[in-house]
PDB file of C-alpha atoms and ligand atoms in Angstrom:
ATOM      1  CA  MET E   1      11.197  -3.172  27.163  1.00  0.00           C
ATOM      2  CA  ASP E   2      11.057  -0.363  24.639  1.00  0.00           C
ATOM      3  CA  GLY E   3      13.658   0.370  21.621  1.00  0.00           C
ATOM      4  CA  ALA E   4      15.836   2.780  23.807  1.00  0.00           C
ATOM      5  CA  ASP E   5      16.364  -0.027  26.538  1.00  0.00           C
ATOM      6  CA  GLN E   6      16.996  -2.786  24.135  1.00  0.00           C
ATOM      7  CA  ALA E   7      19.794  -0.685  22.703  1.00  0.00           C
ATOM      8  CA  THR E   8      21.637  -1.137  25.782  1.00  0.00           C
ATOM      9  CA  CYS E   9      20.988  -4.744  26.658  1.00  0.00           C
ATOM     10  CA  ALA E  10      22.845  -7.691  25.007  1.00  0.00           C
ATOM     11  CA  VAL E  11      21.374 -10.165  23.027  1.00  0.00           C
ATOM     12  CA  PRO E  12      20.082 -13.230  25.320  1.00  0.00           C
ATOM     13  CA  ALA E  13      22.651 -16.351  25.244  1.00  0.00           C
ATOM     14  CA  ARG E  14      19.857 -18.493  23.746  1.00  0.00           C
ATOM     15  CA  VAL E  15      19.120 -15.957  20.968  1.00  0.00           C
ATOM     16  CA  ALA E  16      22.689 -15.445  20.032  1.00  0.00           C
ATOM     17  CA  ALA E  17      22.921 -19.175  19.873  1.00  0.00           C
ATOM     18  CA  PHE E  18      20.321 -19.746  17.535  1.00  0.00           C
ATOM     19  CA  ARG E  19      21.717 -16.823  15.269  1.00  0.00           C
ATOM     20  CA  GLU E  20      24.864 -18.239  15.422  1.00  0.00           C
ATOM     21  CA  GLU E  21      23.264 -21.805  13.994  1.00  0.00           C
ATOM     22  CA  TYR E  22      21.021 -20.036  11.373  1.00  0.00           C
ATOM     23  CA  ARG E  23      23.989 -17.912   9.999  1.00  0.00           C
ATOM     24  CA  ARG E  24      26.307 -21.055   9.957  1.00  0.00           C
ATOM     25  CA  GLY E  25      23.791 -23.513   8.222  1.00  0.00           C
ATOM     26  CA  GLN E  26      21.561 -21.184   6.255  1.00  0.00           C
ATOM     27  CA  VAL E  27      23.372 -17.992   5.108  1.00  0.00           C
ATOM     28  CA  GLY E  28      25.570 -18.854   1.926  1.00  0.00           C
ATOM     29  CA  PRO E  29      28.788 -16.987   1.668  1.00  0.00           C
ATOM     30  CA  ARG E  30      27.364 -15.098  -1.436  1.00  0.00           C
ATOM     31  CA  TYR E  31      24.468 -13.881   0.139  1.00  0.00           C
ATOM     32  CA  SER E  32      23.814 -10.156   0.330  1.00  0.00           C
ATOM     33  CA  GLY E  33      21.057  -8.686   2.522  1.00  0.00           C
ATOM     34  CA  ARG E  34      21.639  -5.411   0.127  1.00  0.00           C
ATOM     35  CA  LEU E  35      21.092  -7.274  -2.886  1.00  0.00           C
ATOM     36  CA  HIS E  36      17.925  -9.055  -1.372  1.00  0.00           C
ATOM     37  CA  PHE E  37      16.270  -5.836  -0.386  1.00  0.00           C
ATOM     38  CA  ALA E  38      17.304  -4.297  -3.717  1.00  0.00           C
ATOM     39  CA  PHE E  39      15.562  -7.069  -5.570  1.00  0.00           C
ATOM     40  CA  THR E  40      12.299  -7.101  -3.739  1.00  0.00           C
ATOM     41  CA  THR E  41      12.292  -3.223  -4.142  1.00  0.00           C
ATOM     42  CA  LEU E  42      13.154  -2.703  -7.766  1.00  0.00           C
ATOM     43  CA  VAL E  43      10.962  -5.753  -8.930  1.00  0.00           C
ATOM     44  CA  SER E  44       7.789  -4.436  -6.924  1.00  0.00           C
ATOM     45  CA  LEU E  45       8.436  -0.870  -8.182  1.00  0.00           C
ATOM     46  CA  SER E  46       8.777  -2.070 -11.932  1.00  0.00           C
ATOM     47  CA  VAL E  47       5.486  -4.008 -11.555  1.00  0.00           C
ATOM     48  CA  ILE E  48       3.567  -1.184 -10.261  1.00  0.00           C
ATOM     49  CA  GLY E  49       5.134   1.161 -12.743  1.00  0.00           C
ATOM     50  CA  LEU E  50       4.184  -1.075 -15.719  1.00  0.00           C
ATOM     51  CA  SER E  51       0.532  -1.565 -14.219  1.00  0.00           C
ATOM     52  CA  VAL E  52      -0.003   2.403 -13.844  1.00  0.00           C
ATOM     53  CA  SER E  53       1.546   2.565 -17.270  1.00  0.00           C
ATOM     54  CA  ARG E  54      -0.913   0.307 -18.899  1.00  0.00           C
ATOM     55  CA  MET E  55      -4.067   2.268 -17.606  1.00  0.00           C
ATOM     56  CA  GLY E  56      -6.373   4.345 -19.833  1.00  0.00           C
ATOM     57  CA  PRO E  57      -8.533   7.037 -19.246  1.00  0.00           C
ATOM     58  CA  GLY E  58     -11.250   5.848 -16.893  1.00  0.00           C
ATOM     59  CA  ARG E  59     -13.599   6.798 -14.363  1.00  0.00           C
ATOM     60  CA  SER E  60     -12.828   8.232 -10.980  1.00  0.00           C
ATOM     61  CA  LEU E  61     -14.579   5.382  -9.278  1.00  0.00           C
ATOM     62  CA  GLU E  62     -12.013   2.931 -10.552  1.00  0.00           C
ATOM     63  CA  TRP E  63      -9.731   4.459  -8.156  1.00  0.00           C
ATOM     64  CA  LEU E  64     -11.534   3.158  -5.122  1.00  0.00           C
ATOM     65  CA  THR E  65      -9.661  -0.118  -6.183  1.00  0.00           C
ATOM     66  CA  LEU E  66      -6.686   1.089  -4.067  1.00  0.00           C
ATOM     67  CA  PRO E  67      -8.531   1.792  -0.629  1.00  0.00           C
ATOM     68  CA  ALA E  68     -10.380  -1.728  -1.094  1.00  0.00           C
ATOM     69  CA  VAL E  69      -7.113  -3.590  -1.881  1.00  0.00           C
ATOM     70  CA  PHE E  70      -5.339  -1.974   0.962  1.00  0.00           C
ATOM     71  CA  LEU E  71      -8.144  -3.215   3.268  1.00  0.00           C
ATOM     72  CA  LEU E  72      -8.043  -6.450   1.695  1.00  0.00           C
ATOM     73  CA  GLY E  73      -4.258  -6.659   2.223  1.00  0.00           C
ATOM     74  CA  ASN E  74      -4.477  -5.700   5.626  1.00  0.00           C
ATOM     75  CA  VAL E  75      -7.172  -8.429   6.452  1.00  0.00           C
ATOM     76  CA  VAL E  76      -4.959 -11.212   4.424  1.00  0.00           C
ATOM     77  CA  GLU E  77      -1.860 -10.072   6.183  1.00  0.00           C
ATOM     78  CA  PHE E  78      -3.675 -10.699   9.849  1.00  0.00           C
ATOM     79  CA  LEU E  79      -5.143 -14.083   8.720  1.00  0.00           C
ATOM     80  CA  GLY E  80      -2.000 -15.350   7.209  1.00  0.00           C
ATOM     81  CA  HIS E  81      -0.030 -14.387  10.251  1.00  0.00           C
ATOM     82  CA  ARG E  82      -2.552 -15.534  13.076  1.00  0.00           C
ATOM     83  CA  GLY E  83      -2.929 -18.749  10.927  1.00  0.00           C
ATOM     84  CA  PRO E  84      -0.396 -20.885   9.268  1.00  0.00           C
ATOM     85  CA  MET E  85       2.543 -18.718  10.021  1.00  0.00           C
ATOM     86  CA  HIS E  86       1.769 -19.456  13.875  1.00  0.00           C
ATOM     87  CA  HIS E  87      -0.087 -22.440  13.537  1.00  0.00           C
ATOM     88  CA  ARG E  88       1.174 -25.635  11.701  1.00  0.00           C
ATOM     89  CA  GLN E  89      -1.023 -26.513   8.619  1.00  0.00           C
ATOM     90  CA  ARG E  90      -1.016 -29.306   6.213  1.00  0.00           C
ATOM     91  CA  GLY E  91       0.615 -27.989   3.073  1.00  0.00           C
ATOM     92  CA  LEU E  92       1.770 -24.924   4.609  1.00  0.00           C
ATOM     93  CA  GLY E  93       4.383 -26.028   7.180  1.00  0.00           C
ATOM     94  CA  LEU E  94       7.306 -24.097   5.428  1.00  0.00           C
ATOM     95  CA  LEU E  95       5.421 -20.892   6.582  1.00  0.00           C
ATOM     96  CA  PHE E  96       5.153 -22.172  10.035  1.00  0.00           C
ATOM     97  CA  HIS E  97       8.608 -23.236  10.237  1.00  0.00           C
ATOM     98  CA  ARG E  98      10.281 -19.868   8.632  1.00  0.00           C
ATOM     99  CA  HIS E  99       8.182 -17.550  10.648  1.00  0.00           C
ATOM    100  CA  THR E 100       7.667 -19.341  13.872  1.00  0.00           C
ATOM    101  CA  GLU E 101      10.402 -21.736  14.376  1.00  0.00           C
ATOM    102  CA  GLN E 102      13.006 -19.355  12.775  1.00  0.00           C
ATOM    103  CA  HIS E 103      11.982 -15.689  12.519  1.00  0.00           C
ATOM    104  CA  HIS E 104      10.653 -15.722  16.146  1.00  0.00           C
ATOM    105  CA  ARG E 105      13.704 -17.643  17.489  1.00  0.00           C
ATOM    106  CA  PHE E 106      16.069 -15.203  15.588  1.00  0.00           C
ATOM    107  CA  PHE E 107      14.286 -11.868  16.936  1.00  0.00           C
ATOM    108  CA  THR E 108      12.571 -11.798  20.360  1.00  0.00           C
ATOM    109  CA  HIS E 109      11.036  -8.672  22.067  1.00  0.00           C
ATOM    110  CA  GLU E 110      14.538  -8.920  23.949  1.00  0.00           C
ATOM    111  CA  ALA E 111      16.392  -8.674  20.667  1.00  0.00           C
ATOM    112  CA  LEU E 112      14.491  -7.429  18.076  1.00  0.00           C
ATOM    113  CA  SER E 113      17.245  -5.728  15.642  1.00  0.00           C
ATOM    114  CA  TYR E 114      19.605  -7.432  13.295  1.00  0.00           C
ATOM    115  CA  GLU E 115      23.203  -7.253  13.539  1.00  0.00           C
ATOM    116  CA  SER E 116      24.382  -7.165  10.074  1.00  0.00           C
ATOM    117  CA  HIS E 117      23.236  -7.079   6.449  1.00  0.00           C
ATOM    118  CA  ARG E 118      23.352 -10.765   6.051  1.00  0.00           C
ATOM    119  CA  ASP E 119      20.660 -10.795   8.729  1.00  0.00           C
ATOM    120  CA  VAL E 120      18.382  -9.372   6.458  1.00  0.00           C
ATOM    121  CA  LYS E 121      17.712 -13.196   5.174  1.00  0.00           C
ATOM    122  CA  MET E 122      15.781 -13.655   8.232  1.00  0.00           C
ATOM    123  CA  VAL E 123      13.577 -10.630   7.693  1.00  0.00           C
ATOM    124  CA  LEU E 124      12.395 -10.369   4.102  1.00  0.00           C
ATOM    125  CA  PHE E 125      10.404 -12.979   2.209  1.00  0.00           C
ATOM    126  CA  PRO E 126      12.613 -14.926   0.023  1.00  0.00           C
ATOM    127  CA  PRO E 127      12.935 -13.669  -3.535  1.00  0.00           C
ATOM    128  CA  VAL E 128      10.975 -16.531  -5.023  1.00  0.00           C
ATOM    129  CA  LEU E 129       8.083 -15.775  -2.861  1.00  0.00           C
ATOM    130  CA  LEU E 130       7.682 -12.203  -4.387  1.00  0.00           C
ATOM    131  CA  LEU E 131       7.678 -14.149  -7.946  1.00  0.00           C
ATOM    132  CA  PHE E 132       5.187 -16.599  -6.689  1.00  0.00           C
ATOM    133  CA  PHE E 133       3.149 -13.473  -5.220  1.00  0.00           C
ATOM    134  CA  LEU E 134       3.403 -11.823  -8.576  1.00  0.00           C
ATOM    135  CA  GLY E 135       2.777 -14.834 -10.894  1.00  0.00           C
ATOM    136  CA  ALA E 136       0.070 -17.015  -8.632  1.00  0.00           C
ATOM    137  CA  ILE E 137      -1.860 -14.275  -6.852  1.00  0.00           C
ATOM    138  CA  ALA E 138      -1.560 -10.727  -7.962  1.00  0.00           C
ATOM    139  CA  ALA E 139      -1.576 -11.397 -11.807  1.00  0.00           C
ATOM    140  CA  PRO E 140      -4.483 -13.690 -11.848  1.00  0.00           C
ATOM    141  CA  LEU E 141      -6.546 -11.760  -9.282  1.00  0.00           C
ATOM    142  CA  GLY E 142      -5.792  -8.577 -11.523  1.00  0.00           C
ATOM    143  CA  ALA E 143      -6.559 -10.624 -14.597  1.00  0.00           C
ATOM    144  CA  LEU E 144     -10.099 -11.465 -13.155  1.00  0.00           C
ATOM    145  CA  CYS E 145     -10.541  -7.806 -12.292  1.00  0.00           C
ATOM    146  CA  PHE E 146      -9.658  -6.834 -15.711  1.00  0.00           C
ATOM    147  CA  ALA E 147     -12.123  -9.150 -17.290  1.00  0.00           C
ATOM    148  CA  LEU E 148     -15.010  -8.774 -14.791  1.00  0.00           C
ATOM    149  CA  ILE E 149     -14.839  -5.243 -13.801  1.00  0.00           C
ATOM    150  CA  SER E 150     -12.724  -3.089 -16.235  1.00  0.00           C
ATOM    151  CA  PRO E 151      -9.349  -3.040 -17.645  1.00  0.00           C
ATOM    152  CA  ASN E 152      -8.160  -0.146 -14.981  1.00  0.00           C
ATOM    153  CA  VAL E 153      -9.382  -1.911 -12.096  1.00  0.00           C
ATOM    154  CA  GLY E 154      -7.399  -4.801 -13.430  1.00  0.00           C
ATOM    155  CA  TRP E 155      -4.189  -2.624 -13.375  1.00  0.00           C
ATOM    156  CA  LEU E 156      -4.907  -0.983 -10.176  1.00  0.00           C
ATOM    157  CA  PHE E 157      -5.612  -4.130  -8.518  1.00  0.00           C
ATOM    158  CA  ILE E 158      -1.997  -5.323  -9.394  1.00  0.00           C
ATOM    159  CA  ALA E 159      -0.383  -2.135  -8.597  1.00  0.00           C
ATOM    160  CA  GLY E 160      -2.340  -2.003  -5.065  1.00  0.00           C
ATOM    161  CA  ALA E 161      -1.540  -5.625  -4.250  1.00  0.00           C
ATOM    162  CA  VAL E 162       2.077  -5.372  -5.115  1.00  0.00           C
ATOM    163  CA  GLY E 163       2.084  -1.768  -3.287  1.00  0.00           C
ATOM    164  CA  TYR E 164       0.946  -3.492  -0.218  1.00  0.00           C
ATOM    165  CA  TYR E 165       3.590  -6.552  -0.489  1.00  0.00           C
ATOM    166  CA  LEU E 166       6.446  -3.721  -0.340  1.00  0.00           C
ATOM    167  CA  THR E 167       5.020  -1.616   2.348  1.00  0.00           C
ATOM    168  CA  TYR E 168       4.866  -4.969   4.286  1.00  0.00           C
ATOM    169  CA  GLU E 169       8.231  -5.717   3.582  1.00  0.00           C
ATOM    170  CA  TRP E 170       9.847  -2.410   3.957  1.00  0.00           C
ATOM    171  CA  LEU E 171       7.886  -1.544   7.419  1.00  0.00           C
ATOM    172  CA  HIS E 172       9.168  -5.006   8.664  1.00  0.00           C
ATOM    173  CA  PHE E 173      12.611  -4.493   7.682  1.00  0.00           C
ATOM    174  CA  CYS E 174      12.255  -1.036   9.558  1.00  0.00           C
ATOM    175  CA  HIS E 175      11.057  -2.757  12.667  1.00  0.00           C
ATOM    176  CA  HIS E 176      14.031  -4.766  12.780  1.00  0.00           C
ATOM    177  CA  LEU E 177      16.531  -1.884  12.213  1.00  0.00           C
ATOM    178  CA  PRO E 178      19.000  -0.995  15.151  1.00  0.00           C
ATOM    179  CA  PRO E 179      16.541   1.411  17.367  1.00  0.00           C
ATOM    180  CA  ALA E 180      19.236   4.099  16.607  1.00  0.00           C
ATOM    181  CA  HIS E 181      19.015   4.073  13.339  1.00  0.00           C
ATOM    182  CA  PRO E 182      17.383   7.605  11.978  1.00  0.00           C
ATOM    183  CA  VAL E 183      14.215   5.859  10.461  1.00  0.00           C
ATOM    184  CA  ALA E 184      13.646   4.011  13.439  1.00  0.00           C
ATOM    185  CA  ARG E 185      13.754   6.839  15.543  1.00  0.00           C
ATOM    186  CA  LEU E 186      10.857   8.429  13.524  1.00  0.00           C
ATOM    187  CA  SER E 187       7.716   9.054  15.925  1.00  0.00           C
ATOM    188  CA  VAL E 188       5.359   6.914  13.647  1.00  0.00           C
ATOM    189  CA  MET E 189       7.800   4.135  13.112  1.00  0.00           C
ATOM    190  CA  ARG E 190       8.489   3.966  16.962  1.00  0.00           C
ATOM    191  CA  HIS E 191       5.026   3.547  17.310  1.00  0.00           C
ATOM    192  CA  LEU E 192       4.585   0.671  14.651  1.00  0.00           C
ATOM    193  CA  ARG E 193       7.904  -0.915  16.040  1.00  0.00           C
ATOM    194  CA  ARG E 194       6.511  -1.196  19.435  1.00  0.00           C
ATOM    195  CA  HIS E 195       3.366  -3.130  18.358  1.00  0.00           C
ATOM    196  CA  HIS E 196       5.721  -5.538  16.348  1.00  0.00           C
ATOM    197  CA  GLU E 197       8.163  -5.676  19.388  1.00  0.00           C
ATOM    198  CA  GLN E 198       5.290  -7.022  21.581  1.00  0.00           C
ATOM    199  CA  HIS E 199       4.133  -9.513  18.929  1.00  0.00           C
ATOM    200  CA  HIS E 200       8.013 -10.809  19.264  1.00  0.00           C
ATOM    201  CA  ASP E 201       7.333 -11.581  23.102  1.00  0.00           C
ATOM    202  CA  PRO E 202       6.945 -15.417  23.033  1.00  0.00           C
ATOM    203  CA  SER E 203       4.231 -15.204  25.551  1.00  0.00           C
ATOM    204  CA  LYS E 204       2.137 -13.125  23.289  1.00  0.00           C
ATOM    205  CA  MET E 205       2.942 -14.382  19.453  1.00  0.00           C
ATOM    206  CA  GLN E 206       0.128 -16.101  19.140  1.00  0.00           C
ATOM    207  CA  ARG E 207      -2.393 -14.287  20.582  1.00  0.00           C
ATOM    208  CA  TYR E 208      -1.601 -10.406  19.649  1.00  0.00           C
ATOM    209  CA  ASN E 209      -0.393  -8.067  17.239  1.00  0.00           C
ATOM    210  CA  PHE E 210      -0.745  -9.983  13.946  1.00  0.00           C
ATOM    211  CA  ASN E 211      -0.745  -6.934  11.817  1.00  0.00           C
ATOM    212  CA  ILE E 212       2.838  -6.098  10.663  1.00  0.00           C
ATOM    213  CA  ALA E 213       2.347  -3.157   8.360  1.00  0.00           C
ATOM    214  CA  PHE E 214      -0.599  -1.175   9.879  1.00  0.00           C
ATOM    215  CA  PRO E 215      -2.276  -2.424  13.036  1.00  0.00           C
ATOM    216  CA  LEU E 216      -5.907  -2.181  11.547  1.00  0.00           C
ATOM    217  CA  THR E 217      -7.562  -5.694  11.678  1.00  0.00           C
ATOM    218  CA  ASP E 218      -5.913  -6.117  15.263  1.00  0.00           C
ATOM    219  CA  TRP E 219      -7.676  -3.036  16.254  1.00  0.00           C
ATOM    220  CA  LEU E 220     -10.872  -4.108  14.608  1.00  0.00           C
ATOM    221  CA  LEU E 221     -10.844  -7.670  16.018  1.00  0.00           C
ATOM    222  CA  GLY E 222      -9.666  -6.689  19.509  1.00  0.00           C
ATOM    223  CA  THR E 223      -6.023  -8.623  19.131  1.00  0.00           C
ATOM    224  CA  ARG E 224      -4.082  -5.326  19.929  1.00  0.00           C
ATOM    225  CA  TRP E 225      -1.841  -5.910  23.037  1.00  0.00           C
ATOM    226  CA  ASN E 226      -2.583  -3.142  25.357  1.00  0.00           C
ATOM    227  CA  PRO E 227      -1.108  -3.730  28.827  1.00  0.00           C
ATOM    228  CA  GLU E 228      -3.313  -0.887  30.401  1.00  0.00           C
ATOM    229  CA  LEU E 229      -6.464  -2.961  29.498  1.00  0.00           C
ATOM    230  CA  GLN E 230      -4.950  -6.119  30.691  1.00  0.00           C
ATOM    231  CA  ARG E 231      -4.243  -4.515  34.288  1.00  0.00           C
ATOM    232  CA  THR E 232      -7.733  -3.422  34.527  1.00  0.00           C
ATOM    233  CA  SER E 233      -9.491  -6.487  33.213  1.00  0.00           C
ATOM    234  CA  LYS E 234      -7.263  -9.090  35.242  1.00  0.00           C
ATOM    235  CA  PRO E 235      -6.397  -7.355  38.203  1.00  0.00           C
ATOM    236  CA  GLY E 236      -5.053 -10.692  39.676  1.00  0.00           C
ATOM    237  CA  ASN E 237      -2.924 -11.696  36.966  1.00  0.00           C
ATOM    238  CA  ARG E 238      -0.780  -8.563  36.151  1.00  0.00           C
ATOM    239  CA  ARG E 239       1.396  -8.896  33.002  1.00  0.00           C
ATOM    240  CA  THR E 240       4.174  -6.159  32.358  1.00  0.00           C
TER     241      THR E 240
HETATM  242 ZN1   ZN S 301       9.396  -9.494  12.845  1.00  0.00          ZN
HETATM  243 ZN1   ZN S 302       4.722 -13.712  14.063  1.00  0.00          ZN
END
């Protein structure tokens, strides 16, 4: 089912029931999806701006930090999503619960769009996770690059890592927009949304399309869902 079809279909009863239960039990009366989105965006952009402003004159090779961080971020996104977000692991059960047991029940390939700004709570990472990412991952690794390679590489690492985090959040948010939204109708967004929509099919979610931002690692490791390939490789077991 593509986005246009989805717009005309009702939310399946089991999904609607889960949404109601989640909204009643997990979304407090003071929660605002707009504030949540603004917090993620403003904190991330502030850290990126601060990091870039701290850079001094340096060598052009230092800018290679950004594509390196992009590739690293893409692999980490893939591994985190294929691993603890879809397979319960000791100490990381919260990731599995929030992603597989909540996000994937709130949104399926038949009902990919949120219905109000309060549903954004089920799309974006919690604000505390952004603070954890900044304090426990981006800052220490940036400090390591600062000390071991050069100050500029340290600042670029932090800017690039936070930039990837924010890009992931923005794109995932766009994947769950109503399909008639002008941003969701852009050609590139329709393509990326389709990739994520296929992942939200319960029969595919543990095997295909683990990249949420850009499907690079999925493409490299052959985990990109492709119905044409599936038809030709398994003629007796067609899937639609
Ligand atoms: Zn999703
Ligand atoms: Zn998933």
